[in-house]
C-alpha positions as protocol buffer text, in pm:
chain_id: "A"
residue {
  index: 1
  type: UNK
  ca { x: 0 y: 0 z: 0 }
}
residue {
  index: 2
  type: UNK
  ca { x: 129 y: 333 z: -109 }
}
residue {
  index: 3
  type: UNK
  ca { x: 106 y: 631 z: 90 }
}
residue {
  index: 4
  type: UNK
  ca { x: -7 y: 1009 z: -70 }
}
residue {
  index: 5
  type: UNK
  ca { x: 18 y: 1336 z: 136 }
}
residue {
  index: 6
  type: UNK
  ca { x: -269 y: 1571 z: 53 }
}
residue {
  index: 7
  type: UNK
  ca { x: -184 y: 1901 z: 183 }
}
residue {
  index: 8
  type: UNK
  ca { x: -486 y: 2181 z: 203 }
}
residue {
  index: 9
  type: UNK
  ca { x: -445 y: 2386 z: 520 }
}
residue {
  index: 10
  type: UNK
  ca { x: -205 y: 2687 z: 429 }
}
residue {
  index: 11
  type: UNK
  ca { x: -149 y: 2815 z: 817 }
}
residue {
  index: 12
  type: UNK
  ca { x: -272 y: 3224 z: 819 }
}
residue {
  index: 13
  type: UNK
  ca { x: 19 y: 3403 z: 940 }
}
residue {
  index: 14
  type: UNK
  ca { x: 324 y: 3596 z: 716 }
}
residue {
  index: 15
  type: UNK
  ca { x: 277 y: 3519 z: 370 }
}
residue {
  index: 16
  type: UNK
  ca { x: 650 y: 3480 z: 322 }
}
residue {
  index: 17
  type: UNK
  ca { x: 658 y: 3158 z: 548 }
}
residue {
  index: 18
  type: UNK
  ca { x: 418 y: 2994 z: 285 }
}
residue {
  index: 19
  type: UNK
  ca { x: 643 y: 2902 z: 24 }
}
residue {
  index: 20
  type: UNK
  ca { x: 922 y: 2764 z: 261 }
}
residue {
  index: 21
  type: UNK
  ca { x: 648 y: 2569 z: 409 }
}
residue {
  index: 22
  type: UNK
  ca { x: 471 y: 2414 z: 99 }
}
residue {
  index: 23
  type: UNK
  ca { x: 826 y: 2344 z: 5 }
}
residue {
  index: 24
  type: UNK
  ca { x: 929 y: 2153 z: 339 }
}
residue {
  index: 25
  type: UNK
  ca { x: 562 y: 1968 z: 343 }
}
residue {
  index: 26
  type: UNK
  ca { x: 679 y: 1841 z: 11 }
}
residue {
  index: 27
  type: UNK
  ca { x: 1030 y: 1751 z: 35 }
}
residue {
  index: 28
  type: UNK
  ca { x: 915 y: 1550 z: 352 }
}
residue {
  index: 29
  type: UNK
  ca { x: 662 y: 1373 z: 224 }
}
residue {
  index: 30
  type: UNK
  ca { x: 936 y: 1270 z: -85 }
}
residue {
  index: 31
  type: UNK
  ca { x: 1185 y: 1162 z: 211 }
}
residue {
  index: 32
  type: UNK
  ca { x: 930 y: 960 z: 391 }
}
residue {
  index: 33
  type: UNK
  ca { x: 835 y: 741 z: 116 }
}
residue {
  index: 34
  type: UNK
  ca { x: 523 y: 886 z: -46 }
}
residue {
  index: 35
  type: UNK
  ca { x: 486 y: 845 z: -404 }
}
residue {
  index: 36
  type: UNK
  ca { x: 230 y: 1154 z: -480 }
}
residue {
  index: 37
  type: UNK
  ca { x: 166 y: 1490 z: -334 }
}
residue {
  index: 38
  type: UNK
  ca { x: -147 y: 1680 z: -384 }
}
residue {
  index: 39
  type: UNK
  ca { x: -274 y: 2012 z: -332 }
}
residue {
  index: 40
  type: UNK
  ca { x: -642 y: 2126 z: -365 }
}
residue {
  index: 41
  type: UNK
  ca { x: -758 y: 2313 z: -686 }
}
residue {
  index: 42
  type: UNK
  ca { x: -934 y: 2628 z: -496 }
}
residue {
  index: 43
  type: UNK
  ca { x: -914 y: 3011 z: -474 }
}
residue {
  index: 44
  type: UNK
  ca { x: -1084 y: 3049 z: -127 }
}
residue {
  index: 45
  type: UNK
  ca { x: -1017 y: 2798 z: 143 }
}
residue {
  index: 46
  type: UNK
  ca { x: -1274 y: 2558 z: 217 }
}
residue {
  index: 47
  type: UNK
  ca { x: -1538 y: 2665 z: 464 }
}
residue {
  index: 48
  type: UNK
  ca { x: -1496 y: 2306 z: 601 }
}
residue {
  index: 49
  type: UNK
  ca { x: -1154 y: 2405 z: 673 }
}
residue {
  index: 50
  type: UNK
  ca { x: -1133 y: 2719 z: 765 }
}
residue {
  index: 51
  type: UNK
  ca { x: -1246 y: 3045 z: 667 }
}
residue {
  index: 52
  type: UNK
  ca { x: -1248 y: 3163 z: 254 }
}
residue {
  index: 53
  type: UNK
  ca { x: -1088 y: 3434 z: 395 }
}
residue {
  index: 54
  type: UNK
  ca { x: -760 y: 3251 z: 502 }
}
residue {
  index: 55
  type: UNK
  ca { x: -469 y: 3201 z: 292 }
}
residue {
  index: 56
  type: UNK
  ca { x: -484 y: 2942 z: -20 }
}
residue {
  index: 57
  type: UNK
  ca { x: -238 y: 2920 z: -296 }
}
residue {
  index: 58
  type: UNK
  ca { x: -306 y: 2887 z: -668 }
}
residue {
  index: 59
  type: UNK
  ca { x: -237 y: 2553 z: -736 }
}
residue {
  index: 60
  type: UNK
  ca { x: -95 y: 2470 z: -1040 }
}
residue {
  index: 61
  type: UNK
  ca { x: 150 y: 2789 z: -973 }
}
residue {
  index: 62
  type: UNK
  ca { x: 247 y: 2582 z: -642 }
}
residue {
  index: 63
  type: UNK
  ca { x: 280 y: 2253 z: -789 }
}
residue {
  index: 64
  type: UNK
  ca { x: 547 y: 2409 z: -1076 }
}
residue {
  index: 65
  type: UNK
  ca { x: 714 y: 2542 z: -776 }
}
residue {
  index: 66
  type: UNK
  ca { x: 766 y: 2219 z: -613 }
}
residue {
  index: 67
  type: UNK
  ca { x: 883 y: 2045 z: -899 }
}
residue {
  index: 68
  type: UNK
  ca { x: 1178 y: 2237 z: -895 }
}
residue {
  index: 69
  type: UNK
  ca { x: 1200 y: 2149 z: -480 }
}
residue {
  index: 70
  type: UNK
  ca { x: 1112 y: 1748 z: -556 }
}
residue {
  index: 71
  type: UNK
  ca { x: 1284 y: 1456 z: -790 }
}
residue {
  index: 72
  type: UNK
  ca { x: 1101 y: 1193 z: -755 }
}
residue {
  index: 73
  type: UNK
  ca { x: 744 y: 1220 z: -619 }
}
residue {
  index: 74
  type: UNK
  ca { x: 472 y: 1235 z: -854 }
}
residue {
  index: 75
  type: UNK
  ca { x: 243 y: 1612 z: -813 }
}
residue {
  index: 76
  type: UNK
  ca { x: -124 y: 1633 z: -863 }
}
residue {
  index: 77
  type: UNK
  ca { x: -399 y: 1860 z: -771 }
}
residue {
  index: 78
  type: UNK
  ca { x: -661 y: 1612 z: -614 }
}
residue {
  index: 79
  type: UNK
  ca { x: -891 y: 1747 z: -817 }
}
residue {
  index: 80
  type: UNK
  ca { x: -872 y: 1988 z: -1073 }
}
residue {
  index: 81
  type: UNK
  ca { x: -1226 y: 2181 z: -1083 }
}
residue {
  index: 82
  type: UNK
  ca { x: -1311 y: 2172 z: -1479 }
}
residue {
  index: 83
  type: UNK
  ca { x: -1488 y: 2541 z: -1482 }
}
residue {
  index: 84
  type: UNK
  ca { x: -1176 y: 2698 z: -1412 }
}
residue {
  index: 85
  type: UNK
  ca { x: -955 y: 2606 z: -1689 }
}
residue {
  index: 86
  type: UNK
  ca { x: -1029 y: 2572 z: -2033 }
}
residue {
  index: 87
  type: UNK
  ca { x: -948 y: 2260 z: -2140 }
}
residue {
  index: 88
  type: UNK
  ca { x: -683 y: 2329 z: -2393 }
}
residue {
  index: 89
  type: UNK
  ca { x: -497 y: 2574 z: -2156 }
}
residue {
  index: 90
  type: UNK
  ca { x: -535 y: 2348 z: -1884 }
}
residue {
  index: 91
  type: UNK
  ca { x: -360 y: 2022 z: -2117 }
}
residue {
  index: 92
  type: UNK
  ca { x: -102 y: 2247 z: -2175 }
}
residue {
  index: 93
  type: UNK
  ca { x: -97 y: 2323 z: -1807 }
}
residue {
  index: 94
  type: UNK
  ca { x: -29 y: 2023 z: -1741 }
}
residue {
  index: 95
  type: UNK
  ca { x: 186 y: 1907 z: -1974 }
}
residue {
  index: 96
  type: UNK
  ca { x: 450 y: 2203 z: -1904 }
}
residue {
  index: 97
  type: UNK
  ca { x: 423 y: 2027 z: -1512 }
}
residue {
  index: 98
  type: UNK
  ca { x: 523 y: 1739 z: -1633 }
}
residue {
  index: 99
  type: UNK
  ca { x: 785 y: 1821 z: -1892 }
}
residue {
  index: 100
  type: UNK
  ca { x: 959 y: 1998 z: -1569 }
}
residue {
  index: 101
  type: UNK
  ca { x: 900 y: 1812 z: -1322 }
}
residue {
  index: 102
  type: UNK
  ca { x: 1083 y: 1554 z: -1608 }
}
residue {
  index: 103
  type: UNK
  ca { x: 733 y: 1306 z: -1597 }
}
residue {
  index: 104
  type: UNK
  ca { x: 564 y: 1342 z: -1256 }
}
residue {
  index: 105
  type: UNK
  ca { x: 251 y: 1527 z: -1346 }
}
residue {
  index: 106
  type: UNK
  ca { x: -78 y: 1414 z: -1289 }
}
residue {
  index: 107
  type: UNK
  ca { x: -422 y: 1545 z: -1426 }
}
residue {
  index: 108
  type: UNK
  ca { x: -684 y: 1512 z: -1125 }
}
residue {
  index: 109
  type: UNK
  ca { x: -1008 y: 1592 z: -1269 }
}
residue {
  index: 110
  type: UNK
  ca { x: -1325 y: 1676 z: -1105 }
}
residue {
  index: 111
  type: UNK
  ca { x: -1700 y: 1859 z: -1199 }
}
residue {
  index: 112
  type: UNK
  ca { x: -1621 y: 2157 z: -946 }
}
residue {
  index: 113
  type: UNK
  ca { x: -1876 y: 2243 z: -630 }
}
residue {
  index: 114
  type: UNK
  ca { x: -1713 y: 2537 z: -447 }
}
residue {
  index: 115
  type: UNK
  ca { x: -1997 y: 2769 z: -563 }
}
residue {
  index: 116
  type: UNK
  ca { x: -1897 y: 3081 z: -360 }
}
residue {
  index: 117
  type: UNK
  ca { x: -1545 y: 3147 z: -506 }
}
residue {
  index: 118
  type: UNK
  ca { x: -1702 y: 3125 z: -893 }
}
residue {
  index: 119
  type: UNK
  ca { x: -1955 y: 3394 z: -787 }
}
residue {
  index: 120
  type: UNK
  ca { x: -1668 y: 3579 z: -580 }
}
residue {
  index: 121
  type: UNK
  ca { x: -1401 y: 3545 z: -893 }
}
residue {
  index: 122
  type: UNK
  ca { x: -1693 y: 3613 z: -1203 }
}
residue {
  index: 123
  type: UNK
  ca { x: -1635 y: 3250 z: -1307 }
}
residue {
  index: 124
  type: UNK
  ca { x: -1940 y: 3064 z: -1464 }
}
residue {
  index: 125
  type: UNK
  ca { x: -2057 y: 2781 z: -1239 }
}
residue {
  index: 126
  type: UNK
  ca { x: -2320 y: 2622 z: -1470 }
}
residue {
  index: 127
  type: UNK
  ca { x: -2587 y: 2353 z: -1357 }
}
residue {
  index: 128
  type: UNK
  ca { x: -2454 y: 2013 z: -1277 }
}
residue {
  index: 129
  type: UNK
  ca { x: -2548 y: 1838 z: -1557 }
}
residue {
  index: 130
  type: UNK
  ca { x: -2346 y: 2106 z: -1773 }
}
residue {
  index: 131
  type: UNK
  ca { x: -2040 y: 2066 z: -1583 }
}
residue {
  index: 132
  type: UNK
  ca { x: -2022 y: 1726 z: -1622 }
}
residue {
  index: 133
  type: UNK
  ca { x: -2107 y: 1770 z: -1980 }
}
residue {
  index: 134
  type: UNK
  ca { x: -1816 y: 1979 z: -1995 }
}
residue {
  index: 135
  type: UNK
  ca { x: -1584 y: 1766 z: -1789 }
}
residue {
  index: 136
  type: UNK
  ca { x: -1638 y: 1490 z: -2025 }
}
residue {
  index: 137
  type: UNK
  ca { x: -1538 y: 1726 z: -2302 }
}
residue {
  index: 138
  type: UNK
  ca { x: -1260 y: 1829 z: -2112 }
}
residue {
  index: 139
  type: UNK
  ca { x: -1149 y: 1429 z: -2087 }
}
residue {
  index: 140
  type: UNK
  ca { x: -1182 y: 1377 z: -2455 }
}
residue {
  index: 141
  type: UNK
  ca { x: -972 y: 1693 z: -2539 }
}
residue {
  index: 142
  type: UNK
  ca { x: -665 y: 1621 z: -2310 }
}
residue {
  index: 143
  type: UNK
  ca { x: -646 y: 1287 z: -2462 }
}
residue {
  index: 144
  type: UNK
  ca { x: -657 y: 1407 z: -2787 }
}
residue {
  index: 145
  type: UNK
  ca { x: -349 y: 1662 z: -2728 }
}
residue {
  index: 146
  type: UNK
  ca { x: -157 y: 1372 z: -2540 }
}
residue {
  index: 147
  type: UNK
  ca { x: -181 y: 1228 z: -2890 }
}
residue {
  index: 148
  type: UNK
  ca { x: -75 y: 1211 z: -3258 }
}
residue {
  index: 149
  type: UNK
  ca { x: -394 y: 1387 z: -3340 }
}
residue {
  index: 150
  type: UNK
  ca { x: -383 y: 1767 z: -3356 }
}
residue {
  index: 151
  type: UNK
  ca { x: -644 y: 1853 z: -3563 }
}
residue {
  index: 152
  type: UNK
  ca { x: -1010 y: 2010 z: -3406 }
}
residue {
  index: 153
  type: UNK
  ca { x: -1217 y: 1903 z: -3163 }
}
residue {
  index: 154
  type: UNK
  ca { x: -1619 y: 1977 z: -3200 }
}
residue {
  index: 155
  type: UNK
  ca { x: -1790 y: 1918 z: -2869 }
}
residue {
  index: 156
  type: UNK
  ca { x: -2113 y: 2086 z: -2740 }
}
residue {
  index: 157
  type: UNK
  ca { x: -1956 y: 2301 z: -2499 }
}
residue {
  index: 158
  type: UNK
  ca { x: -1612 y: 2353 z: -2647 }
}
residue {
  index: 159
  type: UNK
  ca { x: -1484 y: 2418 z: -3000 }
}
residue {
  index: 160
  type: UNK
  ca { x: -1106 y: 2386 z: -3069 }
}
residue {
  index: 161
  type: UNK
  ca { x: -1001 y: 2448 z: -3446 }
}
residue {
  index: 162
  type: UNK
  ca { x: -626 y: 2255 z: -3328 }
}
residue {
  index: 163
  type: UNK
  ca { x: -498 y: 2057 z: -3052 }
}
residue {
  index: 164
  type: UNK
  ca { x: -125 y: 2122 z: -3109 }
}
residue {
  index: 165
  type: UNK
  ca { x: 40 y: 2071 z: -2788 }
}
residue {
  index: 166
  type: UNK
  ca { x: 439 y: 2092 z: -2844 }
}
residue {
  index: 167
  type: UNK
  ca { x: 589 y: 1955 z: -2676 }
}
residue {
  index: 168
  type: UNK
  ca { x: 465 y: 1625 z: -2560 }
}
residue {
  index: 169
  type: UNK
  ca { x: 466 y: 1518 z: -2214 }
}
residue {
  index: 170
  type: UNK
  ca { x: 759 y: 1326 z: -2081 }
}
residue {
  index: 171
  type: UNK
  ca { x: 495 y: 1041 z: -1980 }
}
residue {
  index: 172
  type: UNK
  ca { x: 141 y: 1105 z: -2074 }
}
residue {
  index: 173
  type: UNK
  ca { x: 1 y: 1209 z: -1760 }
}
residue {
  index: 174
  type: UNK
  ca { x: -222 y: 970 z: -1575 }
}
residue {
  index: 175
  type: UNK
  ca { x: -560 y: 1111 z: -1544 }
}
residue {
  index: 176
  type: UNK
  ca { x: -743 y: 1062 z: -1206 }
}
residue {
  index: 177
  type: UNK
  ca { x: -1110 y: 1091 z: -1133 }
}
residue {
  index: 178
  type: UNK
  ca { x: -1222 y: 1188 z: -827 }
}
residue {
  index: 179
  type: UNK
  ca { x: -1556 y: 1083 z: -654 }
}
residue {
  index: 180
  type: UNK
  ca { x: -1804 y: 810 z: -609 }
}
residue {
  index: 181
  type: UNK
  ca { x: -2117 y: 919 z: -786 }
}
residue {
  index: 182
  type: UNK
  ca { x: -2277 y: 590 z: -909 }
}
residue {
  index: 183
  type: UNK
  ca { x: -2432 y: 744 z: -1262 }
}
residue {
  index: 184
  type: UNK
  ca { x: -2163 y: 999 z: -1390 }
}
residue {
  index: 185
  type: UNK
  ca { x: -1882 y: 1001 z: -1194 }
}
residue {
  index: 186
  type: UNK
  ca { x: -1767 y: 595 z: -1185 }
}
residue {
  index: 187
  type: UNK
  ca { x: -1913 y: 551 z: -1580 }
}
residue {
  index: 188
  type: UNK
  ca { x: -1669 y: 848 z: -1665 }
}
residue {
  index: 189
  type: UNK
  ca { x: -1440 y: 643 z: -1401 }
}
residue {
  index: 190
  type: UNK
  ca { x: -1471 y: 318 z: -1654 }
}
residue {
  index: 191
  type: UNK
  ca { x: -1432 y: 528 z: -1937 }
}
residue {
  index: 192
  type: UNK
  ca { x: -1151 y: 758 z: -1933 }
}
residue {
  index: 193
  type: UNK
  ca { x: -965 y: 732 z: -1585 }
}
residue {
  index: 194
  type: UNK
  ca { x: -609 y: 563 z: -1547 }
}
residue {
  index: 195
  type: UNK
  ca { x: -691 y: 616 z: -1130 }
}
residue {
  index: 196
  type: UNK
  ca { x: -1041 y: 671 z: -904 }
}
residue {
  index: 197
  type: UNK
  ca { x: -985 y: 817 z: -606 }
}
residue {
  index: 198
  type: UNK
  ca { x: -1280 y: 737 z: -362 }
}
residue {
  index: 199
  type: UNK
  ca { x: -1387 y: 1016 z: -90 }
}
residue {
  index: 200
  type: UNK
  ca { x: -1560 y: 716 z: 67 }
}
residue {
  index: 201
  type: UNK
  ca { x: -1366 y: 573 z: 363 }
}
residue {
  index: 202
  type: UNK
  ca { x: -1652 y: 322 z: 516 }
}
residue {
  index: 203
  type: UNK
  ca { x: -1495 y: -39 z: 404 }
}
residue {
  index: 204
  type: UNK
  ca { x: -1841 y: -184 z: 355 }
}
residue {
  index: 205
  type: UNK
  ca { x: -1966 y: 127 z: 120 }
}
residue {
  index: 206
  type: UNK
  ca { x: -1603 y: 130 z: -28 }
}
residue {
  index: 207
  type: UNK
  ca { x: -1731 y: -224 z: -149 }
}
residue {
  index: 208
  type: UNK
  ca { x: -2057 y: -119 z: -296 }
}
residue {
  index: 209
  type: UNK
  ca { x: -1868 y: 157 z: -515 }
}
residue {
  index: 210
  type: UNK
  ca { x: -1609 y: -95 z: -649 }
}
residue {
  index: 211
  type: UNK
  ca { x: -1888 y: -289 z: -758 }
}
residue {
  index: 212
  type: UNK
  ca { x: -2056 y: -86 z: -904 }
}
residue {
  index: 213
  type: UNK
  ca { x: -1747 y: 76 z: -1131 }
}
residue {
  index: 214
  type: UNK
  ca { x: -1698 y: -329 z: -1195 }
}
residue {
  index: 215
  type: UNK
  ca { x: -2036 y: -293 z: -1381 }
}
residue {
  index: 216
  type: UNK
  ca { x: -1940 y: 10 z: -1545 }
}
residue {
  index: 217
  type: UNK
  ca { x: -1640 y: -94 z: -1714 }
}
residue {
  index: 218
  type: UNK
  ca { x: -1843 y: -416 z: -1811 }
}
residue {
  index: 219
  type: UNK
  ca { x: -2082 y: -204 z: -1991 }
}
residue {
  index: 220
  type: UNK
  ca { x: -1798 y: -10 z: -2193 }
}
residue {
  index: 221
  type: UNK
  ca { x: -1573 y: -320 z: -2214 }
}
residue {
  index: 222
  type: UNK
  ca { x: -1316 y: -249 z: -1978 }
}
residue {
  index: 223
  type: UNK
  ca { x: -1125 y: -443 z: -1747 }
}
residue {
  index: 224
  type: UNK
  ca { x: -1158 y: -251 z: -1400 }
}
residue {
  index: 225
  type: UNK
  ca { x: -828 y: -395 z: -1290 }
}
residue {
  index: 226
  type: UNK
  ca { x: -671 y: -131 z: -1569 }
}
residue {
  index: 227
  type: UNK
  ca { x: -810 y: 130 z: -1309 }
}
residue {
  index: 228
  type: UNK
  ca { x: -550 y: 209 z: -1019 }
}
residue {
  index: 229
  type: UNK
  ca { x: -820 y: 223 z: -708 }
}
residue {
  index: 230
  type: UNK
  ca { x: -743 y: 513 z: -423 }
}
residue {
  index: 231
  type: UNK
  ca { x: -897 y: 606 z: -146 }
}
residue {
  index: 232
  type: UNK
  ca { x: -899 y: 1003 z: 27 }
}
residue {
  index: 233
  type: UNK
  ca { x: -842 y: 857 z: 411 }
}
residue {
  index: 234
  type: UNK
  ca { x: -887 y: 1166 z: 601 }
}
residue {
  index: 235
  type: UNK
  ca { x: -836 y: 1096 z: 976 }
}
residue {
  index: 236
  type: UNK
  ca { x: -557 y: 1131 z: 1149 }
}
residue {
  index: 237
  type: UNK
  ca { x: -319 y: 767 z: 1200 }
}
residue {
  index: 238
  type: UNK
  ca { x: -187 y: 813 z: 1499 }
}
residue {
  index: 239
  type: UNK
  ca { x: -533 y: 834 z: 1694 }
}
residue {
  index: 240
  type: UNK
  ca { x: -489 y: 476 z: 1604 }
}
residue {
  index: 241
  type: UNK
  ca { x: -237 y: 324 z: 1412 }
}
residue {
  index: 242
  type: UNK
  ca { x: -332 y: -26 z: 1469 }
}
residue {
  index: 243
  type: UNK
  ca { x: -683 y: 45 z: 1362 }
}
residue {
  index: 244
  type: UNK
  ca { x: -600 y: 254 z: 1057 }
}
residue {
  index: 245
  type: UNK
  ca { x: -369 y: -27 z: 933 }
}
residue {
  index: 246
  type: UNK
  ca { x: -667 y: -268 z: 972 }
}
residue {
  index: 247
  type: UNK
  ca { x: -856 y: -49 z: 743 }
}
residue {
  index: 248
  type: UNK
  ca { x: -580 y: -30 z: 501 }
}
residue {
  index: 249
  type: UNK
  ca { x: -550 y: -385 z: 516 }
}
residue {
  index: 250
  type: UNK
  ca { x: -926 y: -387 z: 427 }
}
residue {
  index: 251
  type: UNK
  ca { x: -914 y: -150 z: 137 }
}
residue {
  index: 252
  type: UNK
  ca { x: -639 y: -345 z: -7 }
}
residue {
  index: 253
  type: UNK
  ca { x: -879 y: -677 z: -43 }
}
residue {
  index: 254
  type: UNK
  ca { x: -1072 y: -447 z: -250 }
}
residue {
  index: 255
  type: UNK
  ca { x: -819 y: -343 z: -488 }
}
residue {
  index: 256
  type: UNK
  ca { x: -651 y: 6 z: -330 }
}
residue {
  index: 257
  type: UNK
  ca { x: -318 y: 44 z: -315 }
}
residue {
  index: 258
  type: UNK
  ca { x: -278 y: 388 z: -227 }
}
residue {
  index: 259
  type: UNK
  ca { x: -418 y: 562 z: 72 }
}
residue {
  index: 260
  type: UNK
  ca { x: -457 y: 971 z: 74 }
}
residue {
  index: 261
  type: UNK
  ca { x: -384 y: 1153 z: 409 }
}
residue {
  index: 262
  type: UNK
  ca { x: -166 y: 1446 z: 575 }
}
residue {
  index: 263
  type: UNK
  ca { x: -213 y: 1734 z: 805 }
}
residue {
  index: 264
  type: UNK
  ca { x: -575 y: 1783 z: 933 }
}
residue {
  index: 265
  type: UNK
  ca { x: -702 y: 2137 z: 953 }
}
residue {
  index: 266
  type: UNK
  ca { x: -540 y: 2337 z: 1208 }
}
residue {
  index: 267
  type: UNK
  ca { x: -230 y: 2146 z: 1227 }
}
residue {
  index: 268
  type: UNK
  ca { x: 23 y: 2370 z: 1374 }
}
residue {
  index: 269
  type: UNK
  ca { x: 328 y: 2146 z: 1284 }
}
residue {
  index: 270
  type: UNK
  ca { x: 226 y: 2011 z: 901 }
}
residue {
  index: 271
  type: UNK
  ca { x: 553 y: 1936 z: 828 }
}
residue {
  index: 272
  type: UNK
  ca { x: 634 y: 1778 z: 1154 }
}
residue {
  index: 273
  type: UNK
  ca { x: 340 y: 1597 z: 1121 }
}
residue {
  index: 274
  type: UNK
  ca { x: 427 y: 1492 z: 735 }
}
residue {
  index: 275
  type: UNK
  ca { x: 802 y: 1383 z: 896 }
}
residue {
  index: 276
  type: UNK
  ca { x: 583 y: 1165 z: 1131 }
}
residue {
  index: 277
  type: UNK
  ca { x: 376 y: 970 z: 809 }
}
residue {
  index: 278
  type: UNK
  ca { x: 730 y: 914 z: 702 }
}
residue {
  index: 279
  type: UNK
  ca { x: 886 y: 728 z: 1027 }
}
residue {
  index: 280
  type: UNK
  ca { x: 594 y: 557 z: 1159 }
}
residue {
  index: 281
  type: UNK
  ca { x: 305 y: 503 z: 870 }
}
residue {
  index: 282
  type: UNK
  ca { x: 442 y: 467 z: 523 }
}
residue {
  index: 283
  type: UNK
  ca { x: 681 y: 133 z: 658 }
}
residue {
  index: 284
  type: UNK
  ca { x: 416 y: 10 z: 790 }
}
residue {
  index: 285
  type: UNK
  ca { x: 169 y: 36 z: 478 }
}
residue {
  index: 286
  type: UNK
  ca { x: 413 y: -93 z: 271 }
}
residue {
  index: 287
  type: UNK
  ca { x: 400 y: -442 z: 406 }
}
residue {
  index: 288
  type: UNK
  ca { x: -3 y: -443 z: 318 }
}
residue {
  index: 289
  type: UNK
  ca { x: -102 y: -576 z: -39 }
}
């Protein structure tokens, strides 16, 4: 079992302690054996957080950033909200992370919900259905500039007369779903992801979602073992490590082999805390699976 450090909870205080920081949480994480970092893809912080008001970096800006502070650990935004980019920008977006970071980018993709920063920043936050109308668009048009074919794309939302993307990616990023939504998310799961990561962390309900993307990628003809399986584990270990390890060991009779945690909100110490996955968690996972 592989261990990923999700880091969301930018401490207010002086601004120039942020970047030193980010670049510490990530630099530990690489040291203690993680194989992915992720940011979240907001403007505002999360009012589950904190306040919108506290601080939140930009974060595909961040991620090129810690390429240059990382060599080996693979950077993702877990997920990418599809209203703010458009798609073509945000495949070359990506690709430039990856070409730097010399083939440890990620695309993390997602339908968006953090309503109050689109009205805040004048970006469109169309109906649901739309959005994942457009992030299906936005699926189809990455994979067509990770490819041979640069000619147009003609979708119902978007309109590109070329998909040139020069140059290529180092190693054509994986592209990683988030969510568990039975209809749309896990069929677009089946369809076009090379990873799900599940937000649910109940083993028994974990179960009912892996089923039903199992019937999903029957229906398209897929093989659901193609599909890298991760799960968003968001408690802190060391309440329990026995017991977290137990659920680990659970997942991974399902099919995960990567768990997602780090620093819960409030944390005064992330990096400390990040140090502490390192030593006492990320051995320990790797003897499950």
């Amino acid at each position: 079992m592989e261990l990923a450090v999700h880091f969301i909870d930018f401490l207010p205080g002086d601004p120039a302690i942020l970047g030193p920081t980010l670049a510490d949480a990530a630099k530990a994480a690489e040291e203690g054996g993680a194989t992915l970092f992720t940011l979240a893809d907001h403007f505002f912080q999360m009012e589950n957080v904190g306040r919108a008001e506290d601080p939140f970096l930009e974060g595909y800006t961040s991620l090129g950033f810690l390429a240059g502070q990382t060599t080996t650990i693979d950077l993702a935004l877990l997920v990418t909200g599809v209203t703010y980019r458009y798609p073509g920008v945000l495949a070359k977006v990506v690709t430039t992370l990856d070409v730097l970071s010399q083939g440890r980018s990620m695309l993390g993709l997602g339908a968006a919900w953090y309503e109050r920063e689109h009205t805040a920043l004048g970006i469109a936050y169309p109906p649901l259905r739309d959005r994942f109308e457009m992030l299906e668009e936005t699926l189809q048009i990455c994979r067509q500039m990770w490819s041979d074919d640069d000619g147009p794309y003609h979708g119902k939302h978007y309109r590109l007369a070329e998909t040139i993307c020069a140059p290529q990616p180092i190693r054509r990023p994986p592209i990683l779903i988030g969510g568990d939504g039975e209809r749309k998310t896990l069929r677009l799961v089946a369809q076009y992801a090379d990873v799900w990561n599940s937000t649910t962390s109940d083993v028994d309900e974990l179960a009912h979602k892996v089923d039903v993307l199992h019937r999903h990628c029957e229906a398209v003809g897929r093989n659901s073992a193609e599909i890298r399986k991760t799960v968003a584990y968001p408690v802190n270990p060391f309440d329990d490590v026995d017991g977290y390890l137990k659920t680990a060991e659970r997942y991974a009779q399902l099919g995960v082999d990567m768990v997602n945690t780090g620093p819960l909100p409030g944390n005064p110490d992330p990096v400390g805390f990040i140090r502490r996955l390192g030593d006492e968690l990320a051995p320990r996972l790797a003897e499950i699976g």
